[in-house]
Amino acid sequence: MNIFATLQRIGRAFMLPIAVLPMAGILLGVGGAFTSGPLIETYQLTFLQDGTILNRILKLCFNAGLFVFANLPLLFAIGVGIGMANRNKETAALAAVIGFLLYHTVISTVLGFQGLTPDSTSIDALTKAGISPDTAVGLAALYTKELGIFTLQTGVFGGIMCGFLSAYITNRFSEVQLPDYLAFFSGNRLIPVITMIFFIPLGLLMPFIWPPIFKAIVFSGEAFSSMGYIGTFLYGTLMRLLNVFGLHHAIYPLFWYTELGGVMEVGGQVVSGGQKIFFAQLADPETIKFSSEATRTMTGGFLPMMFGLPAAALAMYHCADSKNRSRIKGIFLSAALTSFLTGITEPIEFTFLFVAPVLYGIHAVLEGIAYMLMHILDVAVGITFSRGLIDFTFFGLLQGTEKTSYHWILILGPIYSIIYYFLFKTIILKFNISTPGRNDTDAKLYTRKDFDEKEKSKKPQSKGNKPLIELIVSQLGGIENIKSIDACITRLRVTIHNQSLVTDEASWKAIGAKGIFRSGNAVQIIFGTQAETYKNQIIAKYQIS
């Protein structure tokens, strides 16, 4: 499997645990905002005071959301185990849980042998031992508790590692047949046994190999931070360019959930990763201002997603031929609202990506500038999933300008709309680019009629017509050519045996796809938000494990 296909699989594996974060973040945001003492006092919201029914409900919501962020390493272990397992995914999930607990238990035991305990590794204990305060903070950050187990701070990296190892064990050993006298332990029952064998040595090694790795990761995060605003610009631009290939899912979690995104002490606890820091601060009543250093890999997206791309959709609408405007008005409006409300931008982005890549390049640079501007202006609005009105409301508006400086998004947003509108309109007209509805080309978003026809095609038809999922499988070279199949938000992600059997882009567009990307034995077909549904239908129909 080539590196593109590997990164594609890693990206979709990461998406499984990340999928739980939007709801958890909303519960945390709402619960934290409306149980805030200053907010209750300022607006005289006596019905939300301590002891009231609403206050208790909101605190319940707050704690329900908080537990997710407190246990991200375990969730990543399970999610990566399921995502990277080729088959027997439920067995991989069990192996990930067993392995994760065993891994940290063994580490804790070895640390005990070394005389290291929660008391001896606290900042106070280290400073009393003659270590300088700055060094003591760094050393204390190396240790933590996972599910009550004193262990090394391997965080989400440790969870990902446990997930990969559990998936490898499942893929390698779940089909092994043992002799008759051991037959009970054959197949899936062998996996817990093998898990013990693999994870005990891993736990034994980590106390010796992790400290220098941890320091290297922290150093890399500090190097990224030292790049300042230029680093933020490069991050925003590169993430948007990687989005073309669906590889951004394999990169941004490392900045959001690990030391690469920064390390900060919040409420007496050392927290690693940009998003984790933001939500730790959200949960901390003592936090006066959220850290823009932590949110530098998140906040910048609000300008292009809420304001820029809807304006680009308006520009493409105005550039369409007059006779086609009534036909495309509704679909452009729908795509613009999707971007504004939810931050899901691919319906707009891939519309102009395929007909004018230069527009996508400009969009990527503008997004990088937006990230840099938000960092410069100390704006700190966190997100759970994407950067639309929903996240802006919960993590910007409800938290107030003192904590977030969200007003800059509202000030610069209209300016970004104007820039996107006139840049897109000027380039489209100057170079006569065939955007949807222009020049009578096939470059178009799909109308409600197209959608209805596509829905109809899913059902078995008479006169030889195939359901859509059968067409998809056929155009992938048949079920025998499919090695594995998965989906992210808008893309069907397939690993195939023979690339030459996959049909060309025109064939895919003829059945409703927005486009196709290939690399090695990996294929991505962009279907929009129905991709997950198609994946599930194909797996069910053809019984793909």
Coordinates of C-alpha atoms in Angstrom, one line a residue, residues 10 116 177-178 182 240 302 421 532:
I10 CA -5.3 6.8 8.9
L116 CA 8.3 7.6 40.6
Q177 CA -6.3 -21.9 13.4
L178 CA -4.6 -23.7 16.4
L182 CA -6.2 -25.5 21.7
R240 CA -6.7 23.6 2.7
F302 CA -14.5 31.1 10.2
Y421 CA -16.8 38.0 -4.4
E532 CA -21.5 7.4 4.2

